[in-house]
PDB file of C-alpha atoms in Angstrom:
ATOM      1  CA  UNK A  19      -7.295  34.937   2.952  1.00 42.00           C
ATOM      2  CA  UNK A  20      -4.211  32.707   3.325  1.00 46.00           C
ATOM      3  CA  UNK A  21      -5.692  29.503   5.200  1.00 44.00           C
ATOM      4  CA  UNK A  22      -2.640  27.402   5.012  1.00 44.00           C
ATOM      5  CA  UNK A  23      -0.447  30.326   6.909  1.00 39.00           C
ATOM      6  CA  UNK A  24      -2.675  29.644   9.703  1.00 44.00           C
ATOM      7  CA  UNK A  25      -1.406  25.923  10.301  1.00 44.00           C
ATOM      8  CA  UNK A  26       1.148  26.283  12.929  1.00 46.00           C
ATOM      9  CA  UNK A  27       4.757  25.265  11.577  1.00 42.00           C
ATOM     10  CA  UNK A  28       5.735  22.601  13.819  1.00 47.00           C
ATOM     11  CA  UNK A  29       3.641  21.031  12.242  1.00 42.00           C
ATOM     12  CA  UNK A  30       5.655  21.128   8.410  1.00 48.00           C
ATOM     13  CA  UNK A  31       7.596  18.272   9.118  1.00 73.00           C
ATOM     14  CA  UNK A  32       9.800  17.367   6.945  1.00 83.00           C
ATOM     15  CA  UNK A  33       9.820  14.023   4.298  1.00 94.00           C
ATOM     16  CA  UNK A  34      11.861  13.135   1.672  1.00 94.00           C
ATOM     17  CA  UNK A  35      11.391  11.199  -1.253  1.00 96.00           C
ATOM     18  CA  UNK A  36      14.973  10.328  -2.594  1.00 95.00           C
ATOM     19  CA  UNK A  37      16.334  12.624  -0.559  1.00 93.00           C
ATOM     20  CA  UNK A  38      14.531  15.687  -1.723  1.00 93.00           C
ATOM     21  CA  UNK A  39      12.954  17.267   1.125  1.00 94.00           C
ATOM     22  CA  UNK A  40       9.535  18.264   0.877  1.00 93.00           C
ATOM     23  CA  UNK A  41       7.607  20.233   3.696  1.00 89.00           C
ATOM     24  CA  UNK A  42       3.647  19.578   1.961  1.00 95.00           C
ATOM     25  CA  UNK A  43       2.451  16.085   2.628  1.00 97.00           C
ATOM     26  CA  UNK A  44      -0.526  16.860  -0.348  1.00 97.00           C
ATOM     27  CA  UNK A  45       0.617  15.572  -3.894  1.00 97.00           C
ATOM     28  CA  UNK A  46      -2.333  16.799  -6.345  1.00 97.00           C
ATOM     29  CA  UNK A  47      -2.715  15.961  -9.748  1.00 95.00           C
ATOM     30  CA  UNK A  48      -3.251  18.726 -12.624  1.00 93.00           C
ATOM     31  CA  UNK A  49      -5.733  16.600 -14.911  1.00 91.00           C
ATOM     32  CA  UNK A  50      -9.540  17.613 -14.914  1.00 92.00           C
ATOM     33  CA  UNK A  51      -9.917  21.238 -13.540  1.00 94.00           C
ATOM     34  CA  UNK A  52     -12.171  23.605 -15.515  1.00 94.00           C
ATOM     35  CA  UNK A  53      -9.475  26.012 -16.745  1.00 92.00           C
ATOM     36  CA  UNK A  54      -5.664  25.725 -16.384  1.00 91.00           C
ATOM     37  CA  UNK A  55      -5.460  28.915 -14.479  1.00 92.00           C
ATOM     38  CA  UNK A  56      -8.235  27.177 -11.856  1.00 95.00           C
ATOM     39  CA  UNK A  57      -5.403  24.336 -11.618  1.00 94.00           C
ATOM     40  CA  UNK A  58      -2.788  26.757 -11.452  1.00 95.00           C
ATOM     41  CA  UNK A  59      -4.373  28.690  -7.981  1.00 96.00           C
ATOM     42  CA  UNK A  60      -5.983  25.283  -6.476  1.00 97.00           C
ATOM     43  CA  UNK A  61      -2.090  24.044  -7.024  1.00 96.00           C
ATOM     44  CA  UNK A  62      -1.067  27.376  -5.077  1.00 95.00           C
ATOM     45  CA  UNK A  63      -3.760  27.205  -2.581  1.00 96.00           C
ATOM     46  CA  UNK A  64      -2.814  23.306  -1.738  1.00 96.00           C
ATOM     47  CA  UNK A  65       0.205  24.395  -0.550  1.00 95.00           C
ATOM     48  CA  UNK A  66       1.699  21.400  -2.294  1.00 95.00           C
ATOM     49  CA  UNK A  67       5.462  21.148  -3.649  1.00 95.00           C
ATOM     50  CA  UNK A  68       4.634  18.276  -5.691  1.00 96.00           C
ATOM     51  CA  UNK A  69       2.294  17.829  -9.186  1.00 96.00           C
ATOM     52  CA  UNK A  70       1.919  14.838 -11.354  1.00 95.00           C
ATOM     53  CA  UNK A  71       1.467  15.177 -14.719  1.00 92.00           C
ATOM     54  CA  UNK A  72       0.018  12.346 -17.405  1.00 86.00           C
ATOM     55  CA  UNK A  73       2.544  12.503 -20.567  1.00 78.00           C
ATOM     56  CA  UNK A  74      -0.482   9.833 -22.329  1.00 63.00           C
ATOM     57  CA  UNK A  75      -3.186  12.230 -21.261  1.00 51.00           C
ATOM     58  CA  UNK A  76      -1.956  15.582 -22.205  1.00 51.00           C
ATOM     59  CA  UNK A  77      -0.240  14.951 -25.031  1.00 52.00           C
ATOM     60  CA  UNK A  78      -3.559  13.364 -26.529  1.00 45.00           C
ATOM     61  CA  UNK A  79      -5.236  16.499 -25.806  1.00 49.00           C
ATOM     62  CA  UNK A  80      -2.276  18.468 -27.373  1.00 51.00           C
ATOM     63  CA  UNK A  81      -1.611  20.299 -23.836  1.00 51.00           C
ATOM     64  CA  UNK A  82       1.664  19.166 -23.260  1.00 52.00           C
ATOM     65  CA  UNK A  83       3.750  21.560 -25.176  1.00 60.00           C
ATOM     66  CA  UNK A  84       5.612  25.207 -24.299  1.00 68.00           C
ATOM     67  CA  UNK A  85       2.321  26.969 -22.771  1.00 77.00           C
ATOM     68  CA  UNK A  86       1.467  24.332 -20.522  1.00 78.00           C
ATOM     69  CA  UNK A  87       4.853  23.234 -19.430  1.00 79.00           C
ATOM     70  CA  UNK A  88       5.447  27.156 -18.671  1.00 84.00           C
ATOM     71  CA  UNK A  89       2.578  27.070 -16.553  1.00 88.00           C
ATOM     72  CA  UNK A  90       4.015  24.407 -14.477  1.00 86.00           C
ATOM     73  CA  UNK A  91       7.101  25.651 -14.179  1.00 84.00           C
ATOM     74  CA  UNK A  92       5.751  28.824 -12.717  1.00 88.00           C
ATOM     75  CA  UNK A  93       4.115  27.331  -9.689  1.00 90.00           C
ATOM     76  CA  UNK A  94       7.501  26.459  -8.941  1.00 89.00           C
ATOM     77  CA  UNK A  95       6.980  22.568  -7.958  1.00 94.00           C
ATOM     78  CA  UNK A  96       8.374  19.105  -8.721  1.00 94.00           C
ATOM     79  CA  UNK A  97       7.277  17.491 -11.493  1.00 94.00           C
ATOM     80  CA  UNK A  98       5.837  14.218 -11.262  1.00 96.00           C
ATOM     81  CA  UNK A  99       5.470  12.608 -14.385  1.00 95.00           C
ATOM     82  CA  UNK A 100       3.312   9.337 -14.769  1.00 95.00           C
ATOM     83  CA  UNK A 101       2.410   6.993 -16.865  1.00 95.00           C
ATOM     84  CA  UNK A 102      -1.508   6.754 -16.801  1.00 92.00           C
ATOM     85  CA  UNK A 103      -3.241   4.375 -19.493  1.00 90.00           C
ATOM     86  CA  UNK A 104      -0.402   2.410 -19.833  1.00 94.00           C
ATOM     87  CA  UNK A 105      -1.319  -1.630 -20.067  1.00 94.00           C
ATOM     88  CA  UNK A 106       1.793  -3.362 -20.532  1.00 95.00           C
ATOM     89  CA  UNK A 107       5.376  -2.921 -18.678  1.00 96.00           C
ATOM     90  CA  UNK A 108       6.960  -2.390 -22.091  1.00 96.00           C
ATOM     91  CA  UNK A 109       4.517   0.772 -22.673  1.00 96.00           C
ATOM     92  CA  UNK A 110       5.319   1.993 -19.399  1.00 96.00           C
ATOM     93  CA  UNK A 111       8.714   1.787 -19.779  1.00 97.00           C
ATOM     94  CA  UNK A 112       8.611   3.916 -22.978  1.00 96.00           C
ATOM     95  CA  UNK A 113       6.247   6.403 -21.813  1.00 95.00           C
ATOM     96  CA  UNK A 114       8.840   6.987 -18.593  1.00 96.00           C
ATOM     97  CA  UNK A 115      11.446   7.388 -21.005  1.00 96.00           C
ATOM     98  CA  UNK A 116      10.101   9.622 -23.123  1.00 93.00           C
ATOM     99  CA  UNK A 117       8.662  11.738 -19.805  1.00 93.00           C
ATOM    100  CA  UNK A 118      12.019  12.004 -18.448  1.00 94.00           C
ATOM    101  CA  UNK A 119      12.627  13.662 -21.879  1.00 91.00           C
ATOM    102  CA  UNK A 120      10.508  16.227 -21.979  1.00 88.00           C
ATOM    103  CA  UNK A 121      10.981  17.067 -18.634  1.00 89.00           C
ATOM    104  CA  UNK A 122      14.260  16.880 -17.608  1.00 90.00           C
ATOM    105  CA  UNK A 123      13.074  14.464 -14.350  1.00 91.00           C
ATOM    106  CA  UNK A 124      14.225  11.136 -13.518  1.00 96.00           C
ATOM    107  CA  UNK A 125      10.964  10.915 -11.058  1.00 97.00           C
ATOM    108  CA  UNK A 126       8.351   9.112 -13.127  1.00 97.00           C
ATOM    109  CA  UNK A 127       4.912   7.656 -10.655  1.00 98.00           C
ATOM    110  CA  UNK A 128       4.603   4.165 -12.337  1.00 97.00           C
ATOM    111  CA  UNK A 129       1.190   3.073 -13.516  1.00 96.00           C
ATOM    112  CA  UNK A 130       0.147  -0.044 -15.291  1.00 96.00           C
ATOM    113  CA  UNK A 131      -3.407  -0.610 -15.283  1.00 93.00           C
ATOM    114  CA  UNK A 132      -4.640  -4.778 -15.346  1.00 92.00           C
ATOM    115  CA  UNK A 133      -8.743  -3.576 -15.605  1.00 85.00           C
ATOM    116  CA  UNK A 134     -10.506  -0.940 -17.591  1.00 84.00           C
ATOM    117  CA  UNK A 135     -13.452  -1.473 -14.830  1.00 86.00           C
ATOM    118  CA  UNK A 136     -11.436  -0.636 -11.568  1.00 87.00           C
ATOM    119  CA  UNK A 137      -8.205   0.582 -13.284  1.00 89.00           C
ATOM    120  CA  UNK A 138      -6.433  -1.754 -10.621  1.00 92.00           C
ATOM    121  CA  UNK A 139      -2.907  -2.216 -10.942  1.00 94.00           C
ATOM    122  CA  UNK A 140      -1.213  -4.990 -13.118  1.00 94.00           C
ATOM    123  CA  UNK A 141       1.195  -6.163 -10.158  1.00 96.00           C
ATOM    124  CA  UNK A 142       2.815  -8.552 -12.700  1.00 96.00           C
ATOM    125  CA  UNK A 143       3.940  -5.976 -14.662  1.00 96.00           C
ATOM    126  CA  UNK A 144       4.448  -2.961 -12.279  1.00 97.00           C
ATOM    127  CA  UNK A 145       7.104  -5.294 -10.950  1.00 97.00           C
ATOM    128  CA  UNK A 146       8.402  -5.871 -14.164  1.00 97.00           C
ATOM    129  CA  UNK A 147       8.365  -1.921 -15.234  1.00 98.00           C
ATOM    130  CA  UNK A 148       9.820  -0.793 -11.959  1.00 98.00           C
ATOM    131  CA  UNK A 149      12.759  -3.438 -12.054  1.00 98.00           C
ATOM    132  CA  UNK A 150      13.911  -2.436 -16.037  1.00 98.00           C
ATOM    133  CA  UNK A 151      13.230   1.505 -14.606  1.00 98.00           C
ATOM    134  CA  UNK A 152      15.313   1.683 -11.815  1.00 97.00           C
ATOM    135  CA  UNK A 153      18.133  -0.823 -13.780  1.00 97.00           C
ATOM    136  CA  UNK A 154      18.222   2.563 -16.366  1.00 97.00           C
ATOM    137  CA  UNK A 155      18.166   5.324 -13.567  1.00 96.00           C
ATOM    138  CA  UNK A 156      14.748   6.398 -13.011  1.00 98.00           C
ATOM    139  CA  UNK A 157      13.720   7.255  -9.400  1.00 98.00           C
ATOM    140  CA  UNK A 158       9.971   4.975  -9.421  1.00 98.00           C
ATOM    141  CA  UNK A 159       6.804   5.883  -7.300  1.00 98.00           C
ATOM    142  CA  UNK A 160       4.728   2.908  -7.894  1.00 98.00           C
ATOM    143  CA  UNK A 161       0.995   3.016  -8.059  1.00 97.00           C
ATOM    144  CA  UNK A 162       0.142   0.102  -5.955  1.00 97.00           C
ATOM    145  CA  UNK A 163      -2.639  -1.812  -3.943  1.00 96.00           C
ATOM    146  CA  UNK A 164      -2.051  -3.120  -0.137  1.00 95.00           C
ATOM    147  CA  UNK A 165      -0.737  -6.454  -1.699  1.00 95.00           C
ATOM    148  CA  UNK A 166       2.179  -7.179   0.751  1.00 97.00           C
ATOM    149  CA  UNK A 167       3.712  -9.523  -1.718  1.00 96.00           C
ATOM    150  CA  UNK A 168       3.840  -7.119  -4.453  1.00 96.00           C
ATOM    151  CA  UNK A 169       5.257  -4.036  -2.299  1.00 97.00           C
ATOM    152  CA  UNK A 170       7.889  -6.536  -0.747  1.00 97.00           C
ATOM    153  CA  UNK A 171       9.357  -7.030  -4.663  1.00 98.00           C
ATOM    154  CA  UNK A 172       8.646  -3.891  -5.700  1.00 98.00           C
ATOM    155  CA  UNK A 173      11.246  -2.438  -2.472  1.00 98.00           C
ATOM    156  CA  UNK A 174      13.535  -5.548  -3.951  1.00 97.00           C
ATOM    157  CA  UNK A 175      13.212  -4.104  -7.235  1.00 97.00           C
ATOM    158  CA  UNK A 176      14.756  -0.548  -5.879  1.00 97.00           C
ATOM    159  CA  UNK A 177      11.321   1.091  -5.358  1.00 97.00           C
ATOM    160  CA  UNK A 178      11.618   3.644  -2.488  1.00 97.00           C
ATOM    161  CA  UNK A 179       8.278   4.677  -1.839  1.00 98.00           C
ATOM    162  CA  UNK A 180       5.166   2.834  -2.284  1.00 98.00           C
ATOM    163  CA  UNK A 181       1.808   4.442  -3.735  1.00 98.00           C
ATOM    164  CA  UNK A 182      -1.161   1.630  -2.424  1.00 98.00           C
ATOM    165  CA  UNK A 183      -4.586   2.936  -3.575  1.00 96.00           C
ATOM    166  CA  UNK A 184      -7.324   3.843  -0.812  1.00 96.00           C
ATOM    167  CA  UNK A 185      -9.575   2.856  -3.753  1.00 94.00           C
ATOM    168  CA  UNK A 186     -10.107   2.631  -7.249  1.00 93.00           C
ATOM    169  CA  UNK A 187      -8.881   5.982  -8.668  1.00 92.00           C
ATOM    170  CA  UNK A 188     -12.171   8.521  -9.591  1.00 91.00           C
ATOM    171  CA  UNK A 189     -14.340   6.838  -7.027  1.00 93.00           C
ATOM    172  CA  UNK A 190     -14.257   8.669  -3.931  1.00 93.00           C
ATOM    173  CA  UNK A 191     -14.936   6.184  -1.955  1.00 95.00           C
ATOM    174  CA  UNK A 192     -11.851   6.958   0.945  1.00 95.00           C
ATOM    175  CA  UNK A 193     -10.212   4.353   2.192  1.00 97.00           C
ATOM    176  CA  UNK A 194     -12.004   0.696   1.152  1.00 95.00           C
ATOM    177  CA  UNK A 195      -9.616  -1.124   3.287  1.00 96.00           C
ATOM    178  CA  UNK A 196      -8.167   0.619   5.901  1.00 96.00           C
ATOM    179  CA  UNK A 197      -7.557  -3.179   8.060  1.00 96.00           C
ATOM    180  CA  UNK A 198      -4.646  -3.626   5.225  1.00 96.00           C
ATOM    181  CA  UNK A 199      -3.375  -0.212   4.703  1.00 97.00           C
ATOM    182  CA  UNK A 200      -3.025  -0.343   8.493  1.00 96.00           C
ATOM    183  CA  UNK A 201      -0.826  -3.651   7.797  1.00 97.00           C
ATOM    184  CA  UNK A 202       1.190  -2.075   5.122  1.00 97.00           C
ATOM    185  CA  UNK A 203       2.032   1.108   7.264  1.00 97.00           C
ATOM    186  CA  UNK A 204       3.153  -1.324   9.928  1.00 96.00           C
ATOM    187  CA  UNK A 205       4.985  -3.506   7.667  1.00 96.00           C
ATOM    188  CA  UNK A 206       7.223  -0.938   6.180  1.00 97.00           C
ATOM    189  CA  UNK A 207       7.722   1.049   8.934  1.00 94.00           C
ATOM    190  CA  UNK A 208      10.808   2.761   7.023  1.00 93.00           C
ATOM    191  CA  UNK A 209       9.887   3.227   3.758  1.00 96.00           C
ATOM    192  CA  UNK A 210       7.401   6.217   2.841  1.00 97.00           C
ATOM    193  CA  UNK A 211       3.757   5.456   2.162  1.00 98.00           C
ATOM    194  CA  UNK A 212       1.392   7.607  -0.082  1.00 98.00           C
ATOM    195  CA  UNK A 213      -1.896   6.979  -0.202  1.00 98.00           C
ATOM    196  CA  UNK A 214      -3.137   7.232  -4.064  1.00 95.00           C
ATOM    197  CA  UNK A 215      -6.315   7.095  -5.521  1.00 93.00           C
ATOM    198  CA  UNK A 216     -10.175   7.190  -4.257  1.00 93.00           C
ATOM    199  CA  UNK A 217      -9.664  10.150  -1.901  1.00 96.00           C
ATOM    200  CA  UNK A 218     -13.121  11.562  -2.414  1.00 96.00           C
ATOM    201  CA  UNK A 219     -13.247  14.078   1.128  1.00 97.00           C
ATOM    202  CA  UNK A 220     -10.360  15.932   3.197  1.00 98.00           C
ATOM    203  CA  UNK A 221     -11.871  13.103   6.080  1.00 98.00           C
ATOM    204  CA  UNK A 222     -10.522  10.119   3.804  1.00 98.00           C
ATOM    205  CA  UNK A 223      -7.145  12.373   3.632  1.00 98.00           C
ATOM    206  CA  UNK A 224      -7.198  12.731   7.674  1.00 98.00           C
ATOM    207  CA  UNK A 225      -8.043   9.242   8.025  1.00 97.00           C
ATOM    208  CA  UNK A 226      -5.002   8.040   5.747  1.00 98.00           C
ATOM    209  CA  UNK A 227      -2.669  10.653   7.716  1.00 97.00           C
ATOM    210  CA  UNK A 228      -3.724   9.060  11.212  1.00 97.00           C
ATOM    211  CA  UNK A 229      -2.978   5.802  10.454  1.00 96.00           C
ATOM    212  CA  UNK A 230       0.787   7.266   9.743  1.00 96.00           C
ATOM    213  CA  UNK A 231       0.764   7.478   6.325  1.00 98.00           C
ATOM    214  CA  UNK A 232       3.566  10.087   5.141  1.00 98.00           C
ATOM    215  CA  UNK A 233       1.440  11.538   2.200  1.00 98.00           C
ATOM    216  CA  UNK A 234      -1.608  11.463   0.068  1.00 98.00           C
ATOM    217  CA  UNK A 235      -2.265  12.007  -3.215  1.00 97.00           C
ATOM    218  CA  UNK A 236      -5.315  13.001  -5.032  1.00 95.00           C
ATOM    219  CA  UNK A 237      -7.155  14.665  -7.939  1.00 96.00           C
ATOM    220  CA  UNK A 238     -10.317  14.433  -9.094  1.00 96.00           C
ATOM    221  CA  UNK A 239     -12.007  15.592  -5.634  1.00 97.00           C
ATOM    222  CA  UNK A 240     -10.177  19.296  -6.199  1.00 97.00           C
ATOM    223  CA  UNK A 241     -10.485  19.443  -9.287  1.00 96.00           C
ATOM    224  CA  UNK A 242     -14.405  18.275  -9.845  1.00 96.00           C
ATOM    225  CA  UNK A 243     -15.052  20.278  -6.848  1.00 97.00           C
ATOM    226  CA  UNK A 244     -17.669  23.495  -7.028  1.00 97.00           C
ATOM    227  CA  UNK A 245     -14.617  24.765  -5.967  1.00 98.00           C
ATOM    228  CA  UNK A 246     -11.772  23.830  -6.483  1.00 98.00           C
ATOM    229  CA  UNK A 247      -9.381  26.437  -5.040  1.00 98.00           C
ATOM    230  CA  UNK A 248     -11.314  26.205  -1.421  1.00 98.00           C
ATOM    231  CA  UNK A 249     -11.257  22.491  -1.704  1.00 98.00           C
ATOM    232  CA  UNK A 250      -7.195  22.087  -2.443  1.00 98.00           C
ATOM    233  CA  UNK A 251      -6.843  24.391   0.846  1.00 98.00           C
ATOM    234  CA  UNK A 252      -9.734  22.134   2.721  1.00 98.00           C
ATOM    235  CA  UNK A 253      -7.425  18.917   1.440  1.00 98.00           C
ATOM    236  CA  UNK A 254      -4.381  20.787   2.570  1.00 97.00           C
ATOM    237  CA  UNK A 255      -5.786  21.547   6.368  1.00 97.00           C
ATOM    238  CA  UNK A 256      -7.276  18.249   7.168  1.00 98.00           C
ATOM    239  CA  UNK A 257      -3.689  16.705   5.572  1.00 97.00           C
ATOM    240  CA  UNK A 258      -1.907  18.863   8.353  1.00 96.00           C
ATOM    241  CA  UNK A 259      -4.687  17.643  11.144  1.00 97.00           C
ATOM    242  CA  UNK A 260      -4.302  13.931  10.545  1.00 97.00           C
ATOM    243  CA  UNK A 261      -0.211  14.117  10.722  1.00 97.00           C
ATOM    244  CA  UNK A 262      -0.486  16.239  13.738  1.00 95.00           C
ATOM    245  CA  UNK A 263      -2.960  13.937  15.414  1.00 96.00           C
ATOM    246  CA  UNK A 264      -0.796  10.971  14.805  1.00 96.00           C
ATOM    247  CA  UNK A 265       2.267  12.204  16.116  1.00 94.00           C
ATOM    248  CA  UNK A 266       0.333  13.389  18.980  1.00 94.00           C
ATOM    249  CA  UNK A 267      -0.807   9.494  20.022  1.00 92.00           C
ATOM    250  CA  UNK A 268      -4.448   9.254  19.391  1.00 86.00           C
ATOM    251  CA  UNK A 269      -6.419   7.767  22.156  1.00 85.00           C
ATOM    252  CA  UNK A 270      -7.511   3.346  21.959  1.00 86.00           C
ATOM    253  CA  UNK A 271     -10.960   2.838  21.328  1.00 83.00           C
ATOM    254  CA  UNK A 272     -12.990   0.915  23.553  1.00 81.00           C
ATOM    255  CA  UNK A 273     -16.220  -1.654  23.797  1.00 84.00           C
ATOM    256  CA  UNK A 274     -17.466   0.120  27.306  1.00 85.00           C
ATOM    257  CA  UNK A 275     -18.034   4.030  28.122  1.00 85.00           C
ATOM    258  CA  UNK A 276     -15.651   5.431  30.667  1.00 78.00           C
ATOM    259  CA  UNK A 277     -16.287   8.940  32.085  1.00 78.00           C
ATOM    260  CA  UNK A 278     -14.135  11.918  31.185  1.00 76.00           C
ATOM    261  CA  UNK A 279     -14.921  13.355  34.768  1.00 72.00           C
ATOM    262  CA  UNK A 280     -14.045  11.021  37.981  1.00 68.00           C
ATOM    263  CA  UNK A 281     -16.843  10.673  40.592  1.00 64.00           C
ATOM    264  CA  UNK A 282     -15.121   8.745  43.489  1.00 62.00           C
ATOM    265  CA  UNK A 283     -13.784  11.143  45.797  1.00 61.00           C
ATOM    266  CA  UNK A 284     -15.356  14.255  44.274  1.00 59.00           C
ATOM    267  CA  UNK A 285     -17.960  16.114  46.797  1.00 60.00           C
ATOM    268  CA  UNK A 286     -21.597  15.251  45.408  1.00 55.00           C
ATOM    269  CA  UNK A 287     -23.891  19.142  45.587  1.00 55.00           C
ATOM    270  CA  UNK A 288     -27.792  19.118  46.052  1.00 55.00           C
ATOM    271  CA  UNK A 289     -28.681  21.641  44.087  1.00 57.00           C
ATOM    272  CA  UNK A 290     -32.161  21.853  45.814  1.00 59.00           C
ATOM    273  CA  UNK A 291     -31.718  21.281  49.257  1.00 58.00           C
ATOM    274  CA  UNK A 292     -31.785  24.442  51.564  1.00 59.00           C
ATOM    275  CA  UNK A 293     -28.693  25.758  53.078  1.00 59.00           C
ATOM    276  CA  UNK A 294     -27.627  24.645  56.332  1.00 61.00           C
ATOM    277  CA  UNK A 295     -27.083  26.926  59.263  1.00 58.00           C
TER     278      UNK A 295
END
C-alpha cells in the first residue's frame, strides 16, 4: 500500500537547491541499512529525490564501485556526495574532488568534523573548505551548527543552503536547540535551511518542518529501524504534516486556558429540571 500517494498534492511544494527543483522535502542517507536492496525500497518508500552518499565510507568498505553505483542510479535520484570523516579543509577538499569524479556531480554536502566525541563541525575549516570549493565550481551544502557567525561567512563564501544539525549526528535526540534553530530560520529568511543530523523520530522531523525549515535530512533512524521501509514512509508523512502545518499558521501558545466553546450569550439547558407547561 502506497502511503505517500495518500498525501494530498498541494501539499508537494516545490524547493530548489541551485535551481534544481525538488518536490520531496526528505533527504535520506544510504549508509547503515541491513541489505542494499532494504536501502534501495526504504529510498523508494521515502518518496525522496535526493540521497547522500559517503565517498570515505564506502569506498573503505569496497561498496563504491559499478554494483553499487548501478543501484543508485536506478532509484533514479540526485546524488549527494559528502565528505564524512574528513578532519581538515584540505582533506575535504580532495575528497569533493575526487566525488565529483566518480560521480559526475558538482553537488558535494561538506563535512569537516572538529570532535570524534560529538562529531561537531570544525567551523574554522568548513569555512575554509567551502570558500576553495565554490572558488573551483562545486555547488556546497554545508554541514553546520546554529552558529550565526559561521552561516553568515559560509553565505559570504557562496554557500546557498545551510545544513545546521538538530543534534549530534547518530544520537536521536531531535532538535537540542530549537530557541536557535528558530533564530537561524528567521535570520535567513531567503536562503534554504535543512535540518541535518540527530533526527531520531518523524516528531523531531515535524517539529523542524513547523518552525519553517525547507528540509530535513536523516539516516540512521530509517535505516536502524525494525523497519526500515515503514519508517522512511512514517519520516516522509510527518515531513509533509509539519510543512503543511506551517504554511497553514499554527496557533500562539498561551500561559492561561481559553475555551474553544463561548459561554456568554449561549442559552444555559437544565438537563434535570422538568418541562414547563
Amino acid at each position: 500500500m502506497n502511503l505517500i500517494a495518500k498525501v494530498p498534492p498541494d501539499t508537494q511544494d516545490e524547493l530548489s537547491f541551485y535551481e534544481q527543483a525538488v518536490s520531496s522535502r526528505m533527504l535520506l542517507g544510504t549508509a547503515l541499512y541491513p541489505s542494499p536492496q532494504v536501502m534501495a525500497d526504504a529510498v523508494k518508500a521515502s518518496g525522496c529525490q535526493i540521497v547522500t552518499v559517503s565517498l570515505r565510507r564506502e569506498s573503505a568498505r569496497g561498496k563504491v564501485g559499478a554494483r553499487f553505483l548501478e543501484l543508485i542510479n536506478s532509484l533514479d535520484v540526485h546524488v549527494l556526495p559528502n565528505t564524512a570523516g574528513c578532519r581538515t579543509a584540505k582533506e575535504a577538499v580532495t575528497t569533493a574532488q575526487m566525488a565529483r569524479e566518480l560521480f559526475g556531480s558538482e553537488w558535494i554536502k561538506l563535512e569537516v568534523i572538529a570532535n570524534d566525541d560529538t562529531l561537531q563541525p570544525d567551523l574554522f575549516g568548513l569555512v575554509e573548505a567551502a570558500e576553495l570549493l565554490n572558488k573551483d565550481g562545486f555547488k556546497v551544502f554545508p554541514y553546520t551548527t546554529e552558529d550565526l557567525g559561521a552561516a553568515e561567512r559560509l553565505v559570504a563564501a557562496g554557500c546557498r543552503v545551510l545544513m545546521p544539525w538538530g543534534a549530534p549526528i547518530g544520537t536521536g535526540r531531535g532538535l537540542a536547540n530549537p530557541y536557535a534553530l528558530k533564530t537561524m530560520r528567521n535570520y535567513f529568511p531567503g536562503v534554504p535551511l535543512v535540518v541535518d543530523a540527530g533526527i531520531g523520530a518523524p516528531s523531531h522531523a515535524a517539529e523542524a518542518m513547523e518552525m519553517g525549515y525547507d528540509a530535513v535530512l536523516l539516516n540512521t533512524a530509517v535505516a536502524r529501524a525494525a523497519d526500515p521501509v515503514k519508517m522512511a514512509t512514517a519520516f516522509a508523512m510527518a515531513i509533509e504534516a509539519g510543512r503543511m502545518a506551517y504554511q497553514s499558521g499554527l496557533m500562539e501558545s498561551r500561559d492561561m486556558a481559553a475555551p474553544s466553546t463561548p459561554v456568554a450569550g449561549t442559552p444555559f439547558f437544565d438537563l434535570g429540571a422538568p418541562p414547563k407547561r
